[in-house]
Amino acid sequence: MADRKRNADATRDRILVAARDVFSRHGFGETGVRDIAKAADVSPGLVSRYFGSKEGLFEAALESVFDHRVLTSVPRDDFGHALLERLIEQDGTGGHPLNMMMLSTSDPGARAITERLVRTRLAAPLAQWFGTDDAQDRAARLLLVTAGLFLYRSVFPLDPLTGTLSPGMRAWLEAQLQAIVTP
């Protein structure tokens, strides 16, 4: 029975990885369950069995890459530098949440899922982590700066933000991130 559970978990994980990748490249509207099943090398019926629907799969895939701990586990005293290092390190990994979000905005259901997850999985935990009177504002600023960085590194690449960042750009970004945490 344990082997069956491990195989089920491995299959579910493989589907999630494929879903993150395909949704990140094609968005919600241009992706079908069959596309994800093919990428995961499983039958479409298994996708439905594990996730119920394309919407359920999109939600699970997006939720699996929304982890506020990527931000809140960074030491506050060196936040700007440490977070930028972490974000650049993760850049280019499959299933980037910003790509999934941007490419899925035209579908009302996917958009509603995204809005809810941004509020509950990112903004609210960040505000709690800040724990200040202006915590919601700070959480929004942090999401704004990090999303902007990925937007112009990945979705609509601007030369100064792609590849290795110049020392000036790196210093500016680190200062902006640090100022959100310790104004």
Tab-separated table of C-alpha atoms in Angstrom:
chain	number	residue	atom	x	y	z
A	1	MET	CA	0.000	0.000	0.000
A	2	ALA	CA	2.883	2.387	0.771
A	3	ASP	CA	4.274	1.863	-2.750
A	4	ARG	CA	0.905	2.740	-4.230
A	5	LYS	CA	0.788	5.936	-2.122
A	6	ARG	CA	4.323	6.889	-3.202
A	7	ASN	CA	3.442	6.254	-6.845
A	8	ALA	CA	0.263	8.316	-6.483
A	9	ASP	CA	2.246	11.154	-4.881
A	10	ALA	CA	4.906	10.941	-7.599
A	11	THR	CA	2.258	10.982	-10.317
A	12	ARG	CA	0.489	13.948	-8.737
A	13	ASP	CA	3.801	15.806	-8.436
A	14	ARG	CA	4.680	15.039	-12.061
A	15	ILE	CA	1.317	16.440	-13.174
A	16	LEU	CA	1.870	19.590	-11.086
A	17	VAL	CA	5.338	20.150	-12.538
A	18	ALA	CA	3.973	19.719	-16.057
A	19	ALA	CA	1.044	22.030	-15.307
A	20	ARG	CA	3.315	24.777	-13.958
A	21	ASP	CA	5.484	24.522	-17.037
A	22	VAL	CA	2.640	24.473	-19.576
A	23	PHE	CA	0.571	27.191	-17.845
A	24	SER	CA	3.736	29.327	-17.616
A	25	ARG	CA	4.347	29.049	-21.341
A	26	HIS	CA	0.791	29.137	-22.713
A	27	GLY	CA	-1.520	30.493	-20.027
A	28	PHE	CA	-4.823	29.099	-18.892
A	29	GLY	CA	-6.896	29.697	-22.013
A	30	GLU	CA	-4.430	28.145	-24.435
A	31	THR	CA	-3.788	25.075	-22.298
A	32	GLY	CA	-5.881	21.937	-22.239
A	33	VAL	CA	-5.892	19.046	-19.807
A	34	ARG	CA	-4.615	16.854	-22.655
A	35	ASP	CA	-1.578	19.156	-23.086
A	36	ILE	CA	-0.668	18.780	-19.437
A	37	ALA	CA	-1.343	15.041	-19.430
A	38	LYS	CA	0.942	14.645	-22.441
A	39	ALA	CA	3.694	16.702	-20.776
A	40	ALA	CA	3.353	14.618	-17.601
A	41	ASP	CA	3.158	11.368	-19.576
A	42	VAL	CA	-0.141	10.366	-17.976
A	43	SER	CA	-3.685	9.892	-19.202
A	44	PRO	CA	-6.058	12.890	-19.122
A	45	GLY	CA	-8.272	10.854	-16.811
A	46	LEU	CA	-5.547	10.831	-14.170
A	47	VAL	CA	-5.336	14.623	-14.301
A	48	SER	CA	-9.071	14.824	-13.661
A	49	ARG	CA	-8.847	12.177	-10.942
A	50	TYR	CA	-6.216	14.111	-8.991
A	51	PHE	CA	-7.391	17.677	-9.603
A	52	GLY	CA	-11.042	17.464	-10.673
A	53	SER	CA	-10.894	20.058	-13.426
A	54	LYS	CA	-8.579	22.333	-15.343
A	55	GLU	CA	-9.436	25.086	-12.852
A	56	GLY	CA	-8.570	22.796	-9.946
A	57	LEU	CA	-5.273	21.934	-11.590
A	58	PHE	CA	-4.487	25.613	-12.276
A	59	GLU	CA	-5.213	26.477	-8.654
A	60	ALA	CA	-3.038	23.637	-7.343
A	61	ALA	CA	-0.214	24.528	-9.732
A	62	LEU	CA	-0.281	28.232	-8.863
A	63	GLU	CA	-0.647	27.547	-5.150
A	64	SER	CA	2.371	25.237	-5.301
A	65	VAL	CA	4.587	28.117	-6.471
A	66	PHE	CA	3.070	30.782	-4.186
A	67	ASP	CA	5.180	30.476	-1.084
A	68	HIS	CA	5.477	33.555	1.113
A	69	ARG	CA	8.355	31.866	2.939
A	70	VAL	CA	10.572	32.682	-0.054
A	71	LEU	CA	10.191	36.259	1.187
A	72	THR	CA	9.624	35.896	4.928
A	73	SER	CA	12.514	33.521	5.603
A	74	VAL	CA	15.033	36.135	4.484
A	75	PRO	CA	16.882	37.847	7.370
A	76	ARG	CA	15.535	41.371	7.858
A	77	ASP	CA	18.915	43.007	8.474
A	78	ASP	CA	20.206	42.001	5.018
A	79	PHE	CA	16.814	41.668	3.342
A	80	GLY	CA	17.471	43.595	0.115
A	81	HIS	CA	20.648	41.750	-0.783
A	82	ALA	CA	19.520	38.305	0.381
A	83	LEU	CA	16.118	38.487	-1.304
A	84	LEU	CA	17.537	39.721	-4.599
A	85	GLU	CA	20.003	36.818	-4.568
A	86	ARG	CA	17.156	34.380	-3.941
A	87	LEU	CA	14.956	35.887	-6.656
A	88	ILE	CA	17.715	35.897	-9.270
A	89	GLU	CA	18.621	32.318	-8.322
A	90	GLN	CA	15.028	31.190	-8.909
A	91	ASP	CA	14.735	33.161	-12.138
A	92	GLY	CA	14.298	30.905	-15.126
A	93	THR	CA	13.024	27.934	-13.156
A	94	GLY	CA	10.001	26.237	-14.683
A	95	GLY	CA	6.548	27.269	-13.686
A	96	HIS	CA	7.167	30.827	-12.703
A	97	PRO	CA	4.075	32.238	-10.933
A	98	LEU	CA	4.225	35.598	-12.699
A	99	ASN	CA	4.101	33.956	-16.101
A	100	MET	CA	1.178	31.811	-14.987
A	101	MET	CA	-0.593	34.904	-13.659
A	102	MET	CA	0.071	37.162	-16.648
A	103	LEU	CA	-0.817	34.603	-19.286
A	104	SER	CA	-4.062	33.656	-17.557
A	105	THR	CA	-5.662	37.056	-16.934
A	106	SER	CA	-8.070	36.788	-19.858
A	107	ASP	CA	-9.975	33.904	-18.274
A	108	PRO	CA	-12.356	35.090	-15.525
A	109	GLY	CA	-12.088	31.850	-13.529
A	110	ALA	CA	-8.279	31.743	-13.629
A	111	ARG	CA	-8.154	35.442	-12.801
A	112	ALA	CA	-10.399	34.936	-9.738
A	113	ILE	CA	-8.227	32.035	-8.565
A	114	THR	CA	-5.113	34.177	-8.988
A	115	GLU	CA	-6.582	37.162	-7.137
A	116	ARG	CA	-7.684	34.976	-4.223
A	117	LEU	CA	-4.322	33.221	-3.963
A	118	VAL	CA	-2.379	36.496	-4.141
A	119	ARG	CA	-4.453	37.807	-1.240
A	120	THR	CA	-4.433	34.668	0.902
A	121	ARG	CA	-1.079	33.035	0.106
A	122	LEU	CA	1.085	36.117	-0.357
A	123	ALA	CA	-0.311	39.478	0.784
A	124	ALA	CA	-1.928	38.374	4.060
A	125	PRO	CA	1.038	36.297	5.314
A	126	LEU	CA	3.426	39.095	4.324
A	127	ALA	CA	1.364	41.684	6.187
A	128	GLN	CA	1.358	39.431	9.234
A	129	TRP	CA	5.140	39.040	8.935
A	130	PHE	CA	5.604	42.811	8.808
A	131	GLY	CA	3.332	43.227	11.846
A	132	THR	CA	3.271	47.026	11.619
A	133	ASP	CA	0.493	49.612	11.273
A	134	ASP	CA	1.342	49.931	7.576
A	135	ALA	CA	1.846	46.173	7.065
A	136	GLN	CA	-0.629	45.854	4.191
A	137	ASP	CA	1.035	48.732	2.351
A	138	ARG	CA	4.460	47.187	2.859
A	139	ALA	CA	3.241	43.800	1.650
A	140	ALA	CA	1.802	45.431	-1.468
A	141	ARG	CA	5.068	47.328	-2.104
A	142	LEU	CA	7.092	44.152	-1.779
A	143	LEU	CA	4.826	42.299	-4.199
A	144	LEU	CA	4.921	45.252	-6.591
A	145	VAL	CA	8.724	45.444	-6.712
A	146	THR	CA	9.284	41.685	-6.971
A	147	ALA	CA	6.564	41.248	-9.609
A	148	GLY	CA	7.953	44.183	-11.584
A	149	LEU	CA	11.410	42.645	-11.517
A	150	PHE	CA	10.144	39.354	-12.905
A	151	LEU	CA	7.840	41.039	-15.388
A	152	TYR	CA	10.688	42.923	-17.004
A	153	ARG	CA	13.211	40.086	-16.675
A	154	SER	CA	10.987	37.354	-18.032
A	155	VAL	CA	7.710	38.367	-19.670
A	156	PHE	CA	8.701	41.662	-21.326
A	157	PRO	CA	12.515	41.580	-21.035
A	158	LEU	CA	14.314	44.908	-20.688
A	159	ASP	CA	18.052	44.733	-21.320
A	160	PRO	CA	19.123	46.304	-17.987
A	161	LEU	CA	17.090	43.673	-16.107
A	162	THR	CA	18.049	40.544	-18.033
A	163	GLY	CA	21.100	38.399	-17.472
A	164	THR	CA	23.612	39.619	-14.919
A	165	LEU	CA	22.427	42.845	-13.343
A	166	SER	CA	24.769	45.807	-13.474
A	167	PRO	CA	26.211	46.865	-10.104
A	168	GLY	CA	24.099	50.033	-10.210
A	169	MET	CA	20.842	48.174	-10.938
A	170	ARG	CA	21.629	45.575	-8.290
A	171	ALA	CA	22.371	48.269	-5.686
A	172	TRP	CA	19.147	50.140	-6.520
A	173	LEU	CA	16.991	47.005	-6.273
A	174	GLU	CA	18.618	45.933	-3.016
A	175	ALA	CA	18.013	49.414	-1.562
A	176	GLN	CA	14.351	49.410	-2.634
A	177	LEU	CA	13.737	45.982	-1.136
A	178	GLN	CA	15.559	46.863	2.078
A	179	ALA	CA	13.626	50.127	2.430
A	180	ILE	CA	10.338	48.209	2.404
A	181	VAL	CA	11.444	46.123	5.371
A	182	THR	CA	13.393	48.780	7.305
A	183	PRO	CA	12.243	52.222	6.148
